Amino acid sequence: MIAEDELEIARDELLYLVADCRAFLAAHNLLGELALREEDVSLARGHFGFAYEVGIDSLPQGFRGVLPTQRDYNGEFFLAGRGLARCLIARGQRAEGRAVLQQLQKLDPRNTDVRDLLAELDEQERLGLVSPDLPVLDDLPESEDEDDDDD
């Protein structure tokens, strides 16, 4: 990805890009990843959440079709949604995280990443491995993809 000594430069360039093009989902996703790398789940949630909302808002009113993950720019939207869900779950907002994943699953039922995250969430709940103050998805900082409630 980005060399450790170049993180500040990369972040500055990405922030410059999103200042000029707010709907640049790939840049928001990278900023979310950088925030996770520094264990700033709240900042990551902001970037992933913004990108996810841009994607949701771009759908036609009442959209009920399939949005194939692998087509065009859709992958960036799904990456943002998965990142947002992971951040919400890590912050103890499991219901909200599950709702994001369920929305993604409705939009592309064939998306195995979303299906796997939902299955992992179900398994953790079934086994009672849930702790609201700890990240519950094993690889949160490595996602491909806690302090404020600004919703």
PDB file of C-alpha atoms in Angstrom:
ATOM      1  CA  MET A   1       0.000   0.000   0.000  1.00  0.00           C
ATOM      2  CA  ILE A   2       1.698   3.186   1.207  1.00  0.00           C
ATOM      3  CA  ALA A   3       5.162   3.203   2.804  1.00  0.00           C
ATOM      4  CA  GLU A   4       5.070   4.136   6.497  1.00  0.00           C
ATOM      5  CA  ASP A   5       7.129   7.302   6.008  1.00  0.00           C
ATOM      6  CA  GLU A   6       4.805   8.545   3.287  1.00  0.00           C
ATOM      7  CA  LEU A   7       1.533   8.363   5.235  1.00  0.00           C
ATOM      8  CA  GLU A   8       1.314  12.095   5.922  1.00  0.00           C
ATOM      9  CA  ILE A   9       1.990  12.967   2.280  1.00  0.00           C
ATOM     10  CA  ALA A  10      -0.558  10.407   1.098  1.00  0.00           C
ATOM     11  CA  ARG A  11      -3.173  11.678   3.556  1.00  0.00           C
ATOM     12  CA  ASP A  12      -2.594  15.294   2.508  1.00  0.00           C
ATOM     13  CA  GLU A  13      -2.928  14.415  -1.171  1.00  0.00           C
ATOM     14  CA  LEU A  14      -6.088  12.394  -0.563  1.00  0.00           C
ATOM     15  CA  LEU A  15      -7.610  15.209   1.497  1.00  0.00           C
ATOM     16  CA  TYR A  16      -6.799  17.614  -1.327  1.00  0.00           C
ATOM     17  CA  LEU A  17      -8.579  15.282  -3.765  1.00  0.00           C
ATOM     18  CA  VAL A  18     -11.739  14.952  -1.663  1.00  0.00           C
ATOM     19  CA  ALA A  19     -11.815  18.699  -1.045  1.00  0.00           C
ATOM     20  CA  ASP A  20     -12.095  19.176  -4.794  1.00  0.00           C
ATOM     21  CA  CYS A  21     -14.215  16.084  -5.526  1.00  0.00           C
ATOM     22  CA  ARG A  22     -16.253  15.197  -2.449  1.00  0.00           C
ATOM     23  CA  ALA A  23     -17.774  12.116  -4.097  1.00  0.00           C
ATOM     24  CA  PHE A  24     -14.399  10.453  -4.825  1.00  0.00           C
ATOM     25  CA  LEU A  25     -15.228   7.167  -3.095  1.00  0.00           C
ATOM     26  CA  ALA A  26     -11.823   5.564  -3.667  1.00  0.00           C
ATOM     27  CA  ALA A  27     -10.080   8.469  -1.915  1.00  0.00           C
ATOM     28  CA  HIS A  28     -12.468   8.288   1.059  1.00  0.00           C
ATOM     29  CA  ASN A  29     -11.883   4.535   1.262  1.00  0.00           C
ATOM     30  CA  LEU A  30      -8.111   5.046   1.314  1.00  0.00           C
ATOM     31  CA  LEU A  31      -8.479   7.724   3.993  1.00  0.00           C
ATOM     32  CA  GLY A  32     -10.598   5.268   5.985  1.00  0.00           C
ATOM     33  CA  GLU A  33      -7.891   2.622   5.631  1.00  0.00           C
ATOM     34  CA  LEU A  34      -5.216   5.078   6.764  1.00  0.00           C
ATOM     35  CA  ALA A  35      -7.321   5.971   9.807  1.00  0.00           C
ATOM     36  CA  LEU A  36      -7.744   2.286  10.670  1.00  0.00           C
ATOM     37  CA  ARG A  37      -4.014   1.784  10.307  1.00  0.00           C
ATOM     38  CA  GLU A  38      -3.629   4.418  13.029  1.00  0.00           C
ATOM     39  CA  GLU A  39      -6.467   2.821  15.041  1.00  0.00           C
ATOM     40  CA  ASP A  40      -8.712   5.873  14.671  1.00  0.00           C
ATOM     41  CA  VAL A  41     -12.015   4.063  14.218  1.00  0.00           C
ATOM     42  CA  SER A  42     -14.079   7.257  14.500  1.00  0.00           C
ATOM     43  CA  LEU A  43     -12.225   8.963  11.655  1.00  0.00           C
ATOM     44  CA  ALA A  44     -12.374   5.805   9.556  1.00  0.00           C
ATOM     45  CA  ARG A  45     -16.123   5.615  10.205  1.00  0.00           C
ATOM     46  CA  GLY A  46     -16.473   9.177   8.943  1.00  0.00           C
ATOM     47  CA  HIS A  47     -14.699   8.499   5.658  1.00  0.00           C
ATOM     48  CA  PHE A  48     -16.334   5.123   5.009  1.00  0.00           C
ATOM     49  CA  GLY A  49     -19.720   6.495   6.094  1.00  0.00           C
ATOM     50  CA  PHE A  50     -19.497   9.508   3.806  1.00  0.00           C
ATOM     51  CA  ALA A  51     -18.564   7.327   0.821  1.00  0.00           C
ATOM     52  CA  TYR A  52     -21.374   4.871   1.635  1.00  0.00           C
ATOM     53  CA  GLU A  53     -23.947   7.684   1.863  1.00  0.00           C
ATOM     54  CA  VAL A  54     -22.770   9.140  -1.464  1.00  0.00           C
ATOM     55  CA  GLY A  55     -23.381   5.722  -3.019  1.00  0.00           C
ATOM     56  CA  ILE A  56     -26.805   5.286  -1.412  1.00  0.00           C
ATOM     57  CA  ASP A  57     -27.843   8.809  -2.421  1.00  0.00           C
ATOM     58  CA  SER A  58     -26.847   8.151  -6.035  1.00  0.00           C
ATOM     59  CA  LEU A  59     -29.360   5.312  -6.384  1.00  0.00           C
ATOM     60  CA  PRO A  60     -32.683   6.177  -7.995  1.00  0.00           C
ATOM     61  CA  GLN A  61     -35.604   6.674  -5.612  1.00  0.00           C
ATOM     62  CA  GLY A  62     -37.161   3.296  -4.795  1.00  0.00           C
ATOM     63  CA  PHE A  63     -34.319   1.287  -6.392  1.00  0.00           C
ATOM     64  CA  ARG A  64     -34.980  -2.422  -5.964  1.00  0.00           C
ATOM     65  CA  GLY A  65     -32.595  -3.906  -8.507  1.00  0.00           C
ATOM     66  CA  VAL A  66     -29.222  -5.566  -8.221  1.00  0.00           C
ATOM     67  CA  LEU A  67     -26.083  -3.453  -8.067  1.00  0.00           C
ATOM     68  CA  PRO A  68     -23.290  -5.839  -9.131  1.00  0.00           C
ATOM     69  CA  THR A  69     -20.243  -5.349  -6.922  1.00  0.00           C
ATOM     70  CA  GLN A  70     -17.780  -6.044  -9.731  1.00  0.00           C
ATOM     71  CA  ARG A  71     -19.290  -3.603 -12.212  1.00  0.00           C
ATOM     72  CA  ASP A  72     -17.903  -0.125 -12.857  1.00  0.00           C
ATOM     73  CA  TYR A  73     -17.397   1.922  -9.691  1.00  0.00           C
ATOM     74  CA  ASN A  74     -19.729  -0.220  -7.559  1.00  0.00           C
ATOM     75  CA  GLY A  75     -16.824  -1.979  -5.855  1.00  0.00           C
ATOM     76  CA  GLU A  76     -15.775   1.252  -4.143  1.00  0.00           C
ATOM     77  CA  PHE A  77     -19.304   1.683  -2.784  1.00  0.00           C
ATOM     78  CA  PHE A  78     -19.355  -1.871  -1.405  1.00  0.00           C
ATOM     79  CA  LEU A  79     -15.873  -1.405   0.064  1.00  0.00           C
ATOM     80  CA  ALA A  80     -17.099   1.749   1.809  1.00  0.00           C
ATOM     81  CA  GLY A  81     -20.150  -0.068   3.157  1.00  0.00           C
ATOM     82  CA  ARG A  82     -18.089  -2.946   4.520  1.00  0.00           C
ATOM     83  CA  GLY A  83     -15.652  -0.497   6.102  1.00  0.00           C
ATOM     84  CA  LEU A  84     -18.510   1.467   7.657  1.00  0.00           C
ATOM     85  CA  ALA A  85     -20.099  -1.705   9.039  1.00  0.00           C
ATOM     86  CA  ARG A  86     -16.816  -2.843  10.579  1.00  0.00           C
ATOM     87  CA  CYS A  87     -16.332   0.556  12.225  1.00  0.00           C
ATOM     88  CA  LEU A  88     -19.868   0.630  13.592  1.00  0.00           C
ATOM     89  CA  ILE A  89     -19.501  -2.876  14.984  1.00  0.00           C
ATOM     90  CA  ALA A  90     -16.125  -2.028  16.522  1.00  0.00           C
ATOM     91  CA  ARG A  91     -17.756   0.967  18.238  1.00  0.00           C
ATOM     92  CA  GLY A  92     -20.440  -1.282  19.729  1.00  0.00           C
ATOM     93  CA  GLN A  93     -23.114  -0.237  17.233  1.00  0.00           C
ATOM     94  CA  ARG A  94     -23.772  -3.802  16.107  1.00  0.00           C
ATOM     95  CA  ALA A  95     -27.364  -3.249  14.957  1.00  0.00           C
ATOM     96  CA  GLU A  96     -26.338  -0.330  12.752  1.00  0.00           C
ATOM     97  CA  GLY A  97     -23.404  -2.307  11.349  1.00  0.00           C
ATOM     98  CA  ARG A  98     -25.674  -5.253  10.616  1.00  0.00           C
ATOM     99  CA  ALA A  99     -28.194  -2.937   8.900  1.00  0.00           C
ATOM    100  CA  VAL A 100     -25.471  -1.622   6.560  1.00  0.00           C
ATOM    101  CA  LEU A 101     -24.388  -5.174   5.706  1.00  0.00           C
ATOM    102  CA  GLN A 102     -27.992  -6.242   5.127  1.00  0.00           C
ATOM    103  CA  GLN A 103     -28.516  -3.271   2.784  1.00  0.00           C
ATOM    104  CA  LEU A 104     -25.404  -4.260   0.840  1.00  0.00           C
ATOM    105  CA  GLN A 105     -26.638  -7.844   0.683  1.00  0.00           C
ATOM    106  CA  LYS A 106     -29.958  -6.674  -0.778  1.00  0.00           C
ATOM    107  CA  LEU A 107     -28.105  -4.670  -3.421  1.00  0.00           C
ATOM    108  CA  ASP A 108     -25.895  -7.619  -4.434  1.00  0.00           C
ATOM    109  CA  PRO A 109     -26.919 -10.961  -2.906  1.00  0.00           C
ATOM    110  CA  ARG A 110     -23.933 -12.629  -4.614  1.00  0.00           C
ATOM    111  CA  ASN A 111     -21.350 -10.557  -2.738  1.00  0.00           C
ATOM    112  CA  THR A 112     -19.460 -13.167  -0.722  1.00  0.00           C
ATOM    113  CA  ASP A 113     -17.541 -10.602   1.363  1.00  0.00           C
ATOM    114  CA  VAL A 114     -20.781  -9.199   2.759  1.00  0.00           C
ATOM    115  CA  ARG A 115     -22.226 -12.666   3.279  1.00  0.00           C
ATOM    116  CA  ASP A 116     -19.072 -13.729   5.146  1.00  0.00           C
ATOM    117  CA  LEU A 117     -19.151 -10.661   7.416  1.00  0.00           C
ATOM    118  CA  LEU A 118     -22.803 -11.308   8.283  1.00  0.00           C
ATOM    119  CA  ALA A 119     -22.008 -14.967   8.997  1.00  0.00           C
ATOM    120  CA  GLU A 120     -19.073 -13.939  11.223  1.00  0.00           C
ATOM    121  CA  LEU A 121     -21.306 -11.505  13.096  1.00  0.00           C
ATOM    122  CA  ASP A 122     -23.964 -14.201  13.568  1.00  0.00           C
ATOM    123  CA  GLU A 123     -21.360 -16.691  14.796  1.00  0.00           C
ATOM    124  CA  GLN A 124     -19.902 -14.244  17.319  1.00  0.00           C
ATOM    125  CA  GLU A 125     -23.364 -13.528  18.687  1.00  0.00           C
ATOM    126  CA  ARG A 126     -24.229 -17.221  18.799  1.00  0.00           C
ATOM    127  CA  LEU A 127     -21.050 -18.018  20.749  1.00  0.00           C
ATOM    128  CA  GLY A 128     -21.463 -15.021  23.059  1.00  0.00           C
ATOM    129  CA  LEU A 129     -18.129 -13.536  21.960  1.00  0.00           C
ATOM    130  CA  VAL A 130     -19.513 -10.018  21.848  1.00  0.00           C
ATOM    131  CA  SER A 131     -17.931  -7.211  23.845  1.00  0.00           C
ATOM    132  CA  PRO A 132     -19.173  -3.694  23.040  1.00  0.00           C
ATOM    133  CA  ASP A 133     -15.871  -2.054  23.995  1.00  0.00           C
ATOM    134  CA  LEU A 134     -13.618  -4.209  21.789  1.00  0.00           C
ATOM    135  CA  PRO A 135     -13.385  -4.650  18.017  1.00  0.00           C
ATOM    136  CA  VAL A 136     -15.366  -7.780  17.272  1.00  0.00           C
ATOM    137  CA  LEU A 137     -14.258  -8.527  13.739  1.00  0.00           C
ATOM    138  CA  ASP A 138     -10.841 -10.131  13.923  1.00  0.00           C
ATOM    139  CA  ASP A 139      -9.101  -8.148  11.194  1.00  0.00           C
ATOM    140  CA  LEU A 140     -10.600  -4.680  11.647  1.00  0.00           C
ATOM    141  CA  PRO A 141      -7.364  -2.720  11.069  1.00  0.00           C
ATOM    142  CA  GLU A 142      -6.702  -4.718   7.904  1.00  0.00           C
ATOM    143  CA  SER A 143     -10.180  -4.247   6.390  1.00  0.00           C
ATOM    144  CA  GLU A 144     -10.381  -3.929   2.644  1.00  0.00           C
ATOM    145  CA  ASP A 145     -11.971  -2.302   2.435  1.00  0.00           C
ATOM    146  CA  GLU A 146     -15.388   5.643  19.114  1.00  0.00           C
ATOM    147  CA  ASP A 147     -16.116   8.383  20.701  1.00  0.00           C
ATOM    148  CA  ASP A 148     -18.897  10.441  19.190  1.00  0.00           C
ATOM    149  CA  ASP A 149     -22.374   9.819  17.929  1.00  0.00           C
ATOM    150  CA  ASP A 150     -22.672  12.221  15.028  1.00  0.00           C
ATOM    151  CA  ASP A 151     -25.596  10.497  13.324  1.00  0.00           C
TER     152      ASP A 151
END
